Amino acid sequence: MLFALLCKDKPGHLNIRLEMRPTHLDYLNKLNAEGKLAMAGPFLDDEGKACGSLVMVTAETAEEAKALGDADPYAKAGLFESVEVKPFNWVFNKPEA
């Protein structure tokens, strides 16, 4: 099942995002190689700067999806103000469709 991780950055923490980005990308590449990552990318503010993340993962349960999110280096570094885990039904423009 697909889950959307809706991650909102803490205000004033862009420096943590930039510092942790290489490690975060390594983590996403690992998830991708394991077949657990559907897609990912940052939300942007009005100035075009990253202010959060959307990470779509494949997991059996919401708890498993949350654990994948908790293991993200961004989360471990305290970047996120909040993370919502939502089941997702990819209907349009799904690559496998």
mmCIF file of C-alpha atoms in Angstrom:
data_model
loop_
_atom_site.group_PDB
_atom_site.id
_atom_site.type_symbol
_atom_site.label_atom_id
_atom_site.label_comp_id
_atom_site.label_asym_id
_atom_site.label_seq_id
_atom_site.Cartn_x
_atom_site.Cartn_y
_atom_site.Cartn_z
ATOM 1 C CA MET A 1 0.000 0.000 0.000
ATOM 2 C CA LEU A 2 1.145 3.539 -0.695
ATOM 3 C CA PHE A 3 1.486 6.099 2.057
ATOM 4 C CA ALA A 4 2.174 9.817 1.741
ATOM 5 C CA LEU A 5 4.481 11.322 4.341
ATOM 6 C CA LEU A 6 3.597 15.022 4.518
ATOM 7 C CA CYS A 7 6.519 16.664 6.283
ATOM 8 C CA LYS A 8 6.508 20.304 7.367
ATOM 9 C CA ASP A 9 9.857 21.910 8.235
ATOM 10 C CA LYS A 10 10.334 23.883 11.429
ATOM 11 C CA PRO A 11 10.600 27.606 10.689
ATOM 12 C CA GLY A 12 14.173 28.834 10.397
ATOM 13 C CA HIS A 13 15.644 25.357 9.844
ATOM 14 C CA LEU A 14 16.651 25.594 6.168
ATOM 15 C CA ASN A 15 20.301 25.278 7.257
ATOM 16 C CA ILE A 16 19.590 21.810 8.710
ATOM 17 C CA ARG A 17 17.881 20.773 5.463
ATOM 18 C CA LEU A 18 20.870 21.924 3.417
ATOM 19 C CA GLU A 19 23.424 20.302 5.749
ATOM 20 C CA MET A 20 21.575 16.970 5.860
ATOM 21 C CA ARG A 21 20.574 16.829 2.182
ATOM 22 C CA PRO A 22 23.351 14.456 0.999
ATOM 23 C CA THR A 23 22.566 11.969 3.793
ATOM 24 C CA HIS A 24 18.829 12.339 3.158
ATOM 25 C CA LEU A 25 19.343 11.598 -0.548
ATOM 26 C CA ASP A 26 21.429 8.536 0.317
ATOM 27 C CA TYR A 27 18.555 7.314 2.486
ATOM 28 C CA LEU A 28 16.006 7.876 -0.296
ATOM 29 C CA ASN A 29 18.281 6.081 -2.776
ATOM 30 C CA LYS A 30 18.406 3.123 -0.361
ATOM 31 C CA LEU A 31 14.600 3.065 -0.070
ATOM 32 C CA ASN A 32 14.355 3.279 -3.849
ATOM 33 C CA ALA A 33 16.732 0.345 -4.326
ATOM 34 C CA GLU A 34 14.619 -1.668 -1.877
ATOM 35 C CA GLY A 35 11.449 -0.866 -3.870
ATOM 36 C CA LYS A 36 9.961 1.137 -0.984
ATOM 37 C CA LEU A 37 10.074 4.639 -2.521
ATOM 38 C CA ALA A 38 7.436 5.680 -5.043
ATOM 39 C CA MET A 39 8.401 9.363 -5.293
ATOM 40 C CA ALA A 40 9.726 12.226 -3.217
ATOM 41 C CA GLY A 41 10.438 15.911 -3.372
ATOM 42 C CA PRO A 42 10.346 19.160 -1.418
ATOM 43 C CA PHE A 43 7.492 21.578 -0.895
ATOM 44 C CA LEU A 44 8.522 25.145 -1.773
ATOM 45 C CA ASP A 45 7.661 28.424 -0.103
ATOM 46 C CA ASP A 46 6.798 31.667 -1.917
ATOM 47 C CA GLU A 47 10.509 32.362 -2.433
ATOM 48 C CA GLY A 48 11.119 28.947 -3.995
ATOM 49 C CA LYS A 49 12.981 27.601 -0.952
ATOM 50 C CA ALA A 50 12.291 24.136 0.444
ATOM 51 C CA CYS A 51 9.940 24.195 3.432
ATOM 52 C CA GLY A 52 8.863 20.566 3.726
ATOM 53 C CA SER A 53 8.791 17.231 1.949
ATOM 54 C CA LEU A 54 6.386 14.852 0.272
ATOM 55 C CA VAL A 55 7.676 11.283 0.445
ATOM 56 C CA MET A 56 5.555 8.479 -1.009
ATOM 57 C CA VAL A 57 6.467 5.040 0.342
ATOM 58 C CA THR A 58 5.211 1.508 -0.082
ATOM 59 C CA ALA A 59 4.532 -0.178 3.239
ATOM 60 C CA GLU A 60 2.242 -2.819 4.741
ATOM 61 C CA THR A 61 0.912 -0.535 7.492
ATOM 62 C CA ALA A 62 0.839 3.114 8.522
ATOM 63 C CA GLU A 63 3.155 2.195 11.394
ATOM 64 C CA GLU A 64 5.714 0.781 8.962
ATOM 65 C CA ALA A 65 5.427 3.921 6.804
ATOM 66 C CA LYS A 66 5.909 6.088 9.906
ATOM 67 C CA ALA A 67 9.006 4.072 10.834
ATOM 68 C CA LEU A 68 10.456 4.721 7.366
ATOM 69 C CA GLY A 69 9.820 8.430 7.891
ATOM 70 C CA ASP A 70 11.313 8.399 11.379
ATOM 71 C CA ALA A 71 14.498 6.825 9.980
ATOM 72 C CA ASP A 72 14.976 9.673 7.481
ATOM 73 C CA PRO A 73 18.072 11.731 8.353
ATOM 74 C CA TYR A 74 15.962 14.906 8.116
ATOM 75 C CA ALA A 75 13.655 13.569 10.827
ATOM 76 C CA LYS A 76 16.559 12.394 12.975
ATOM 77 C CA ALA A 77 18.142 15.867 12.724
ATOM 78 C CA GLY A 78 14.954 17.490 14.034
ATOM 79 C CA LEU A 79 14.078 19.283 10.779
ATOM 80 C CA PHE A 80 10.362 18.530 10.797
ATOM 81 C CA GLU A 81 7.756 20.409 12.789
ATOM 82 C CA SER A 82 5.190 17.769 11.866
ATOM 83 C CA VAL A 83 4.813 14.609 9.806
ATOM 84 C CA GLU A 84 1.436 13.263 8.687
ATOM 85 C CA VAL A 85 1.146 9.711 7.389
ATOM 86 C CA LYS A 86 -1.766 9.249 4.987
ATOM 87 C CA PRO A 87 -2.796 6.195 2.942
ATOM 88 C CA PHE A 88 -2.707 7.147 -0.743
ATOM 89 C CA ASN A 89 -4.449 5.785 -3.838
ATOM 90 C CA TRP A 90 -2.426 6.790 -6.921
ATOM 91 C CA VAL A 91 -5.038 6.991 -9.692
ATOM 92 C CA PHE A 92 -3.789 9.274 -12.482
ATOM 93 C CA ASN A 93 -0.382 9.161 -14.193
ATOM 94 C CA LYS A 94 0.826 6.240 -12.118
ATOM 95 C CA PRO A 95 3.968 4.916 -13.854
ATOM 96 C CA GLU A 96 2.863 1.252 -13.700
ATOM 97 C CA ALA A 97 -0.632 2.027 -15.039
#
